Amino acid sequence: MDHRSMVGLSKRMSRALRHEPARLGLIPDRAGWVPVDDLLAALRVDRADLDTVVAGNDKQRFAVERGPDGIDRIRANQGHSIPVELGLPPAVPPERLYHGTGADAVDSIRADGLHRGGRHHVHLSADVETARRVGARRGGAVVVFTVDAAAMARDGHVFHRSANGVWLTDAVSPGYLTPGR
Protein backbone atom coordinates (compact mmCIF):
# COMPACT_ATOMS: atom_id res chain seq x y z
CA MET A 1 0.00 0.00 0.00
CA ASP A 2 1.54 3.33 -1.01
CA HIS A 3 1.68 6.32 1.35
CA ARG A 4 -1.13 8.23 -0.37
CA SER A 5 -3.50 5.24 -0.15
CA MET A 6 -2.55 4.71 3.48
CA VAL A 7 -3.34 8.34 4.37
CA GLY A 8 -6.65 8.16 2.52
CA LEU A 9 -7.71 4.99 4.30
CA SER A 10 -6.61 6.43 7.65
CA LYS A 11 -8.86 9.45 7.08
CA ARG A 12 -11.79 7.21 6.14
CA MET A 13 -11.22 5.09 9.24
CA SER A 14 -11.04 8.21 11.42
CA ARG A 15 -14.32 9.51 10.07
CA ALA A 16 -15.99 6.13 10.54
CA LEU A 17 -14.70 5.52 14.07
CA ARG A 18 -14.57 9.06 15.49
CA HIS A 19 -17.31 11.05 13.81
CA GLU A 20 -19.85 9.27 11.59
CA PRO A 21 -20.14 5.55 12.34
CA ALA A 22 -23.91 5.51 11.77
CA ARG A 23 -23.41 6.83 8.24
CA LEU A 24 -21.70 3.51 7.46
CA GLY A 25 -24.05 1.37 9.53
CA LEU A 26 -21.52 0.90 12.33
CA ILE A 27 -22.60 0.72 15.96
CA PRO A 28 -19.72 1.38 18.36
CA ASP A 29 -20.05 0.15 21.92
CA ARG A 30 -19.85 2.63 24.85
CA ALA A 31 -16.05 2.62 24.67
CA GLY A 32 -15.99 3.24 20.91
CA TRP A 33 -15.09 -0.31 19.83
CA VAL A 34 -16.40 -1.71 16.54
CA PRO A 35 -15.88 -5.27 15.28
CA VAL A 36 -13.03 -5.22 12.75
CA ASP A 37 -15.07 -7.28 10.28
CA ASP A 38 -17.87 -4.69 10.40
CA LEU A 39 -15.43 -1.86 9.63
CA LEU A 40 -13.83 -3.85 6.81
CA ALA A 41 -17.22 -4.46 5.23
CA ALA A 42 -18.34 -0.85 5.65
CA LEU A 43 -15.16 0.58 4.12
CA ARG A 44 -14.79 -2.24 1.57
CA VAL A 45 -11.15 -2.88 2.41
CA ASP A 46 -9.23 -5.98 3.36
CA ARG A 47 -7.64 -6.82 6.69
CA ALA A 48 -4.09 -6.46 5.38
CA ASP A 49 -4.72 -2.84 4.38
CA LEU A 50 -6.37 -2.07 7.73
CA ASP A 51 -3.44 -3.64 9.59
CA THR A 52 -0.99 -1.62 7.48
CA VAL A 53 -2.75 1.63 8.41
CA VAL A 54 -2.96 0.72 12.11
CA ALA A 55 0.71 -0.25 12.29
CA GLY A 56 2.02 2.51 10.03
CA ASN A 57 0.01 5.48 11.28
CA ASP A 58 2.56 8.00 12.57
CA LYS A 59 0.12 9.24 15.21
CA GLN A 60 -1.01 5.74 16.26
CA ARG A 61 -4.65 6.84 15.98
CA PHE A 62 -6.15 3.36 16.21
CA ALA A 63 -6.13 0.42 18.59
CA VAL A 64 -7.00 -3.16 17.67
CA GLU A 65 -7.54 -5.85 20.25
CA ARG A 66 -9.34 -9.12 20.76
CA GLY A 67 -12.52 -8.47 22.75
CA PRO A 68 -13.77 -10.61 25.64
CA ASP A 69 -16.04 -12.35 23.13
CA GLY A 70 -13.03 -13.45 21.04
CA ILE A 71 -13.83 -11.01 18.22
CA ASP A 72 -11.20 -8.56 16.96
CA ARG A 73 -12.29 -4.98 17.47
CA ILE A 74 -10.97 -1.54 16.62
CA ARG A 75 -11.41 2.00 17.90
CA ALA A 76 -9.85 5.40 17.56
CA ASN A 77 -7.61 6.26 20.52
CA GLN A 78 -9.07 9.77 20.92
CA GLY A 79 -10.62 12.65 18.97
CA HIS A 80 -14.23 11.46 18.94
CA SER A 81 -17.11 13.80 18.28
CA ILE A 82 -19.56 10.99 19.09
CA PRO A 83 -20.29 9.99 22.69
CA VAL A 84 -17.71 7.47 23.96
CA GLU A 85 -16.21 6.52 27.30
CA LEU A 86 -12.59 5.66 26.60
CA GLY A 87 -12.08 4.51 30.18
CA LEU A 88 -8.83 6.41 30.57
CA PRO A 89 -7.83 6.91 34.21
CA PRO A 90 -6.67 10.32 35.41
CA ALA A 91 -2.92 10.76 34.93
CA VAL A 92 -0.33 13.14 36.32
CA PRO A 93 0.99 15.19 33.39
CA PRO A 94 4.56 16.34 32.87
CA GLU A 95 5.35 19.92 33.88
CA ARG A 96 4.81 21.21 30.36
CA LEU A 97 2.70 20.07 27.47
CA TYR A 98 2.36 21.63 24.02
CA HIS A 99 -0.37 22.56 21.55
CA GLY A 100 0.37 23.32 17.92
CA THR A 101 -1.98 25.47 15.88
CA GLY A 102 -2.14 27.68 12.83
CA ALA A 103 -1.02 31.29 13.25
CA ASP A 104 -4.54 32.49 12.42
CA ALA A 105 -5.86 30.99 15.70
CA VAL A 106 -3.31 32.64 18.01
CA ASP A 107 -5.34 35.75 18.93
CA SER A 108 -8.42 33.68 19.75
CA ILE A 109 -6.41 31.23 21.87
CA ARG A 110 -4.67 34.05 23.73
CA ALA A 111 -8.07 35.57 24.55
CA ASP A 112 -10.15 32.45 25.23
CA GLY A 113 -7.72 29.57 25.78
CA LEU A 114 -8.10 26.10 24.30
CA HIS A 115 -11.52 24.48 24.13
CA ARG A 116 -12.49 21.01 22.98
CA GLY A 117 -14.96 22.24 20.36
CA GLY A 118 -16.97 19.30 19.08
CA ARG A 119 -14.58 16.74 20.57
CA HIS A 120 -14.41 15.22 24.03
CA HIS A 121 -11.11 16.82 25.05
CA VAL A 122 -8.39 19.29 24.15
CA HIS A 123 -5.43 17.37 22.69
CA LEU A 124 -1.93 18.18 23.94
CA SER A 125 1.47 16.83 22.95
CA ALA A 126 4.34 15.81 25.20
CA ASP A 127 6.94 17.41 22.92
CA VAL A 128 7.31 20.46 20.69
CA GLU A 129 8.04 18.47 17.53
CA THR A 130 4.78 16.53 17.72
CA ALA A 131 2.81 19.71 18.49
CA ARG A 132 4.41 21.39 15.48
CA ARG A 133 3.43 18.45 13.23
CA VAL A 134 -0.14 18.58 14.55
CA GLY A 135 -0.32 22.34 14.01
CA ALA A 136 1.00 22.02 10.46
CA ARG A 137 -1.77 19.71 9.27
CA ARG A 138 -3.78 22.59 7.83
CA GLY A 139 -0.80 24.30 6.21
CA GLY A 140 0.53 27.79 6.82
CA ALA A 141 2.57 29.15 9.69
CA VAL A 142 2.52 27.13 12.92
CA VAL A 143 2.61 28.43 16.49
CA VAL A 144 3.27 26.08 19.40
CA PHE A 145 1.81 27.05 22.76
CA THR A 146 3.43 25.80 25.95
CA VAL A 147 0.90 24.62 28.53
CA ASP A 148 1.78 24.86 32.23
CA ALA A 149 0.33 21.42 32.91
CA ALA A 150 1.88 21.16 36.38
CA ALA A 151 0.06 24.32 37.50
CA MET A 152 -3.18 23.11 35.94
CA ALA A 153 -2.90 19.80 37.80
CA ARG A 154 -2.15 21.61 41.09
CA ASP A 155 -5.24 23.73 40.46
CA GLY A 156 -7.44 20.65 40.10
CA HIS A 157 -7.60 20.15 36.34
CA VAL A 158 -7.78 16.50 35.33
CA PHE A 159 -5.60 15.00 32.61
CA HIS A 160 -5.77 11.67 30.81
CA ARG A 161 -3.23 10.03 28.54
CA SER A 162 -4.50 8.07 25.57
CA ALA A 163 -2.96 4.82 24.38
CA ASN A 164 -0.89 6.66 21.77
CA GLY A 165 0.53 9.20 24.20
CA VAL A 166 -1.75 12.15 23.49
CA TRP A 167 -2.60 14.13 26.63
CA LEU A 168 -6.26 15.05 27.07
CA THR A 169 -7.99 17.63 29.26
CA ASP A 170 -11.30 19.50 29.17
CA ALA A 171 -9.96 23.01 28.49
CA VAL A 172 -6.89 25.19 28.98
CA SER A 173 -7.43 28.75 30.22
CA PRO A 174 -5.26 31.51 28.73
CA GLY A 175 -3.35 31.94 32.02
CA TYR A 176 -1.79 28.50 31.57
CA LEU A 177 -0.62 29.20 28.00
CA THR A 178 2.55 30.76 26.63
CA PRO A 179 2.77 31.20 22.85
CA GLY A 180 5.99 30.14 21.19
CA ARG A 181 7.24 30.63 17.66
mmCIF file of C-alpha atoms in Angstrom:
data_model
loop_
_atom_site.group_PDB
_atom_site.id
_atom_site.type_symbol
_atom_site.label_atom_id
_atom_site.label_comp_id
_atom_site.label_asym_id
_atom_site.label_seq_id
_atom_site.Cartn_x
_atom_site.Cartn_y
_atom_site.Cartn_z
ATOM 1 C CA MET A 1 0.000 0.000 0.000
ATOM 2 C CA ASP A 2 1.544 3.330 -1.012
ATOM 3 C CA HIS A 3 1.685 6.318 1.347
ATOM 4 C CA ARG A 4 -1.131 8.226 -0.374
ATOM 5 C CA SER A 5 -3.501 5.245 -0.154
ATOM 6 C CA MET A 6 -2.550 4.711 3.478
ATOM 7 C CA VAL A 7 -3.337 8.341 4.372
ATOM 8 C CA GLY A 8 -6.649 8.163 2.516
ATOM 9 C CA LEU A 9 -7.708 4.990 4.303
ATOM 10 C CA SER A 10 -6.606 6.434 7.654
ATOM 11 C CA LYS A 11 -8.859 9.451 7.078
ATOM 12 C CA ARG A 12 -11.790 7.213 6.142
ATOM 13 C CA MET A 13 -11.225 5.093 9.244
ATOM 14 C CA SER A 14 -11.040 8.209 11.423
ATOM 15 C CA ARG A 15 -14.318 9.512 10.067
ATOM 16 C CA ALA A 16 -15.987 6.127 10.539
ATOM 17 C CA LEU A 17 -14.704 5.519 14.074
ATOM 18 C CA ARG A 18 -14.572 9.060 15.491
ATOM 19 C CA HIS A 19 -17.312 11.049 13.815
ATOM 20 C CA GLU A 20 -19.848 9.267 11.586
ATOM 21 C CA PRO A 21 -20.142 5.554 12.342
ATOM 22 C CA ALA A 22 -23.913 5.515 11.768
ATOM 23 C CA ARG A 23 -23.411 6.825 8.244
ATOM 24 C CA LEU A 24 -21.697 3.506 7.459
ATOM 25 C CA GLY A 25 -24.051 1.368 9.526
ATOM 26 C CA LEU A 26 -21.515 0.903 12.325
ATOM 27 C CA ILE A 27 -22.598 0.722 15.956
ATOM 28 C CA PRO A 28 -19.720 1.379 18.364
ATOM 29 C CA ASP A 29 -20.047 0.151 21.919
ATOM 30 C CA ARG A 30 -19.847 2.633 24.846
ATOM 31 C CA ALA A 31 -16.052 2.620 24.667
ATOM 32 C CA GLY A 32 -15.990 3.242 20.905
ATOM 33 C CA TRP A 33 -15.090 -0.310 19.835
ATOM 34 C CA VAL A 34 -16.402 -1.715 16.542
ATOM 35 C CA PRO A 35 -15.883 -5.269 15.277
ATOM 36 C CA VAL A 36 -13.026 -5.225 12.751
ATOM 37 C CA ASP A 37 -15.072 -7.278 10.280
ATOM 38 C CA ASP A 38 -17.869 -4.690 10.396
ATOM 39 C CA LEU A 39 -15.434 -1.856 9.628
ATOM 40 C CA LEU A 40 -13.825 -3.851 6.808
ATOM 41 C CA ALA A 41 -17.220 -4.460 5.229
ATOM 42 C CA ALA A 42 -18.342 -0.850 5.654
ATOM 43 C CA LEU A 43 -15.161 0.577 4.116
ATOM 44 C CA ARG A 44 -14.792 -2.240 1.566
ATOM 45 C CA VAL A 45 -11.148 -2.876 2.410
ATOM 46 C CA ASP A 46 -9.228 -5.984 3.360
ATOM 47 C CA ARG A 47 -7.639 -6.819 6.690
ATOM 48 C CA ALA A 48 -4.093 -6.458 5.380
ATOM 49 C CA ASP A 49 -4.723 -2.836 4.380
ATOM 50 C CA LEU A 50 -6.365 -2.065 7.727
ATOM 51 C CA ASP A 51 -3.443 -3.645 9.590
ATOM 52 C CA THR A 52 -0.989 -1.617 7.475
ATOM 53 C CA VAL A 53 -2.753 1.630 8.415
ATOM 54 C CA VAL A 54 -2.964 0.723 12.111
ATOM 55 C CA ALA A 55 0.714 -0.252 12.290
ATOM 56 C CA GLY A 56 2.018 2.509 10.031
ATOM 57 C CA ASN A 57 0.015 5.476 11.281
ATOM 58 C CA ASP A 58 2.556 7.996 12.570
ATOM 59 C CA LYS A 59 0.123 9.242 15.214
ATOM 60 C CA GLN A 60 -1.013 5.744 16.256
ATOM 61 C CA ARG A 61 -4.648 6.840 15.975
ATOM 62 C CA PHE A 62 -6.152 3.361 16.206
ATOM 63 C CA ALA A 63 -6.130 0.420 18.587
ATOM 64 C CA VAL A 64 -7.001 -3.160 17.668
ATOM 65 C CA GLU A 65 -7.545 -5.855 20.252
ATOM 66 C CA ARG A 66 -9.340 -9.123 20.760
ATOM 67 C CA GLY A 67 -12.520 -8.468 22.750
ATOM 68 C CA PRO A 68 -13.767 -10.614 25.640
ATOM 69 C CA ASP A 69 -16.044 -12.353 23.134
ATOM 70 C CA GLY A 70 -13.030 -13.454 21.040
ATOM 71 C CA ILE A 71 -13.832 -11.010 18.216
ATOM 72 C CA ASP A 72 -11.197 -8.562 16.964
ATOM 73 C CA ARG A 73 -12.291 -4.980 17.467
ATOM 74 C CA ILE A 74 -10.969 -1.537 16.617
ATOM 75 C CA ARG A 75 -11.415 1.996 17.899
ATOM 76 C CA ALA A 76 -9.849 5.405 17.562
ATOM 77 C CA ASN A 77 -7.606 6.256 20.523
ATOM 78 C CA GLN A 78 -9.065 9.768 20.924
ATOM 79 C CA GLY A 79 -10.618 12.645 18.974
ATOM 80 C CA HIS A 80 -14.227 11.465 18.938
ATOM 81 C CA SER A 81 -17.112 13.802 18.283
ATOM 82 C CA ILE A 82 -19.558 10.986 19.086
ATOM 83 C CA PRO A 83 -20.291 9.989 22.694
ATOM 84 C CA VAL A 84 -17.709 7.468 23.958
ATOM 85 C CA GLU A 85 -16.213 6.515 27.296
ATOM 86 C CA LEU A 86 -12.588 5.665 26.598
ATOM 87 C CA GLY A 87 -12.083 4.514 30.183
ATOM 88 C CA LEU A 88 -8.832 6.411 30.573
ATOM 89 C CA PRO A 89 -7.833 6.912 34.205
ATOM 90 C CA PRO A 90 -6.672 10.320 35.412
ATOM 91 C CA ALA A 91 -2.915 10.758 34.931
ATOM 92 C CA VAL A 92 -0.326 13.139 36.322
ATOM 93 C CA PRO A 93 0.988 15.189 33.394
ATOM 94 C CA PRO A 94 4.559 16.338 32.872
ATOM 95 C CA GLU A 95 5.346 19.923 33.878
ATOM 96 C CA ARG A 96 4.812 21.208 30.365
ATOM 97 C CA LEU A 97 2.696 20.074 27.465
ATOM 98 C CA TYR A 98 2.357 21.625 24.021
ATOM 99 C CA HIS A 99 -0.365 22.558 21.553
ATOM 100 C CA GLY A 100 0.368 23.317 17.915
ATOM 101 C CA THR A 101 -1.980 25.467 15.884
ATOM 102 C CA GLY A 102 -2.143 27.677 12.834
ATOM 103 C CA ALA A 103 -1.023 31.288 13.252
ATOM 104 C CA ASP A 104 -4.537 32.485 12.422
ATOM 105 C CA ALA A 105 -5.862 30.989 15.696
ATOM 106 C CA VAL A 106 -3.313 32.640 18.014
ATOM 107 C CA ASP A 107 -5.337 35.747 18.935
ATOM 108 C CA SER A 108 -8.415 33.679 19.749
ATOM 109 C CA ILE A 109 -6.413 31.226 21.870
ATOM 110 C CA ARG A 110 -4.674 34.048 23.735
ATOM 111 C CA ALA A 111 -8.071 35.565 24.551
ATOM 112 C CA ASP A 112 -10.154 32.450 25.228
ATOM 113 C CA GLY A 113 -7.723 29.571 25.776
ATOM 114 C CA LEU A 114 -8.101 26.101 24.303
ATOM 115 C CA HIS A 115 -11.521 24.478 24.132
ATOM 116 C CA ARG A 116 -12.493 21.012 22.976
ATOM 117 C CA GLY A 117 -14.965 22.241 20.363
ATOM 118 C CA GLY A 118 -16.972 19.298 19.076
ATOM 119 C CA ARG A 119 -14.579 16.742 20.573
ATOM 120 C CA HIS A 120 -14.409 15.220 24.032
ATOM 121 C CA HIS A 121 -11.107 16.817 25.046
ATOM 122 C CA VAL A 122 -8.390 19.286 24.153
ATOM 123 C CA HIS A 123 -5.432 17.367 22.692
ATOM 124 C CA LEU A 124 -1.934 18.181 23.943
ATOM 125 C CA SER A 125 1.473 16.834 22.948
ATOM 126 C CA ALA A 126 4.341 15.814 25.201
ATOM 127 C CA ASP A 127 6.943 17.408 22.918
ATOM 128 C CA VAL A 128 7.310 20.463 20.694
ATOM 129 C CA GLU A 129 8.042 18.474 17.529
ATOM 130 C CA THR A 130 4.782 16.528 17.724
ATOM 131 C CA ALA A 131 2.813 19.705 18.491
ATOM 132 C CA ARG A 132 4.414 21.390 15.477
ATOM 133 C CA ARG A 133 3.428 18.450 13.232
ATOM 134 C CA VAL A 134 -0.144 18.582 14.548
ATOM 135 C CA GLY A 135 -0.322 22.336 14.011
ATOM 136 C CA ALA A 136 1.002 22.019 10.459
ATOM 137 C CA ARG A 137 -1.769 19.706 9.269
ATOM 138 C CA ARG A 138 -3.781 22.592 7.834
ATOM 139 C CA GLY A 139 -0.795 24.300 6.208
ATOM 140 C CA GLY A 140 0.525 27.788 6.823
ATOM 141 C CA ALA A 141 2.567 29.146 9.695
ATOM 142 C CA VAL A 142 2.524 27.129 12.924
ATOM 143 C CA VAL A 143 2.610 28.429 16.485
ATOM 144 C CA VAL A 144 3.268 26.078 19.397
ATOM 145 C CA PHE A 145 1.810 27.051 22.763
ATOM 146 C CA THR A 146 3.430 25.800 25.954
ATOM 147 C CA VAL A 147 0.904 24.618 28.535
ATOM 148 C CA ASP A 148 1.778 24.856 32.229
ATOM 149 C CA ALA A 149 0.326 21.420 32.908
ATOM 150 C CA ALA A 150 1.879 21.163 36.378
ATOM 151 C CA ALA A 151 0.059 24.324 37.502
ATOM 152 C CA MET A 152 -3.183 23.106 35.943
ATOM 153 C CA ALA A 153 -2.900 19.798 37.802
ATOM 154 C CA ARG A 154 -2.154 21.609 41.092
ATOM 155 C CA ASP A 155 -5.243 23.733 40.458
ATOM 156 C CA GLY A 156 -7.441 20.650 40.100
ATOM 157 C CA HIS A 157 -7.604 20.146 36.338
ATOM 158 C CA VAL A 158 -7.779 16.498 35.330
ATOM 159 C CA PHE A 159 -5.601 14.999 32.613
ATOM 160 C CA HIS A 160 -5.769 11.665 30.813
ATOM 161 C CA ARG A 161 -3.230 10.030 28.544
ATOM 162 C CA SER A 162 -4.496 8.068 25.572
ATOM 163 C CA ALA A 163 -2.957 4.817 24.382
ATOM 164 C CA ASN A 164 -0.894 6.656 21.775
ATOM 165 C CA GLY A 165 0.533 9.201 24.204
ATOM 166 C CA VAL A 166 -1.753 12.151 23.488
ATOM 167 C CA TRP A 167 -2.596 14.130 26.633
ATOM 168 C CA LEU A 168 -6.255 15.051 27.072
ATOM 169 C CA THR A 169 -7.987 17.631 29.260
ATOM 170 C CA ASP A 170 -11.299 19.496 29.172
ATOM 171 C CA ALA A 171 -9.958 23.011 28.494
ATOM 172 C CA VAL A 172 -6.891 25.194 28.975
ATOM 173 C CA SER A 173 -7.431 28.746 30.224
ATOM 174 C CA PRO A 174 -5.258 31.515 28.731
ATOM 175 C CA GLY A 175 -3.350 31.941 32.020
ATOM 176 C CA TYR A 176 -1.786 28.503 31.575
ATOM 177 C CA LEU A 177 -0.623 29.202 28.001
ATOM 178 C CA THR A 178 2.550 30.758 26.632
ATOM 179 C CA PRO A 179 2.767 31.198 22.854
ATOM 180 C CA GLY A 180 5.995 30.142 21.186
ATOM 181 C CA ARG A 181 7.241 30.633 17.659
#
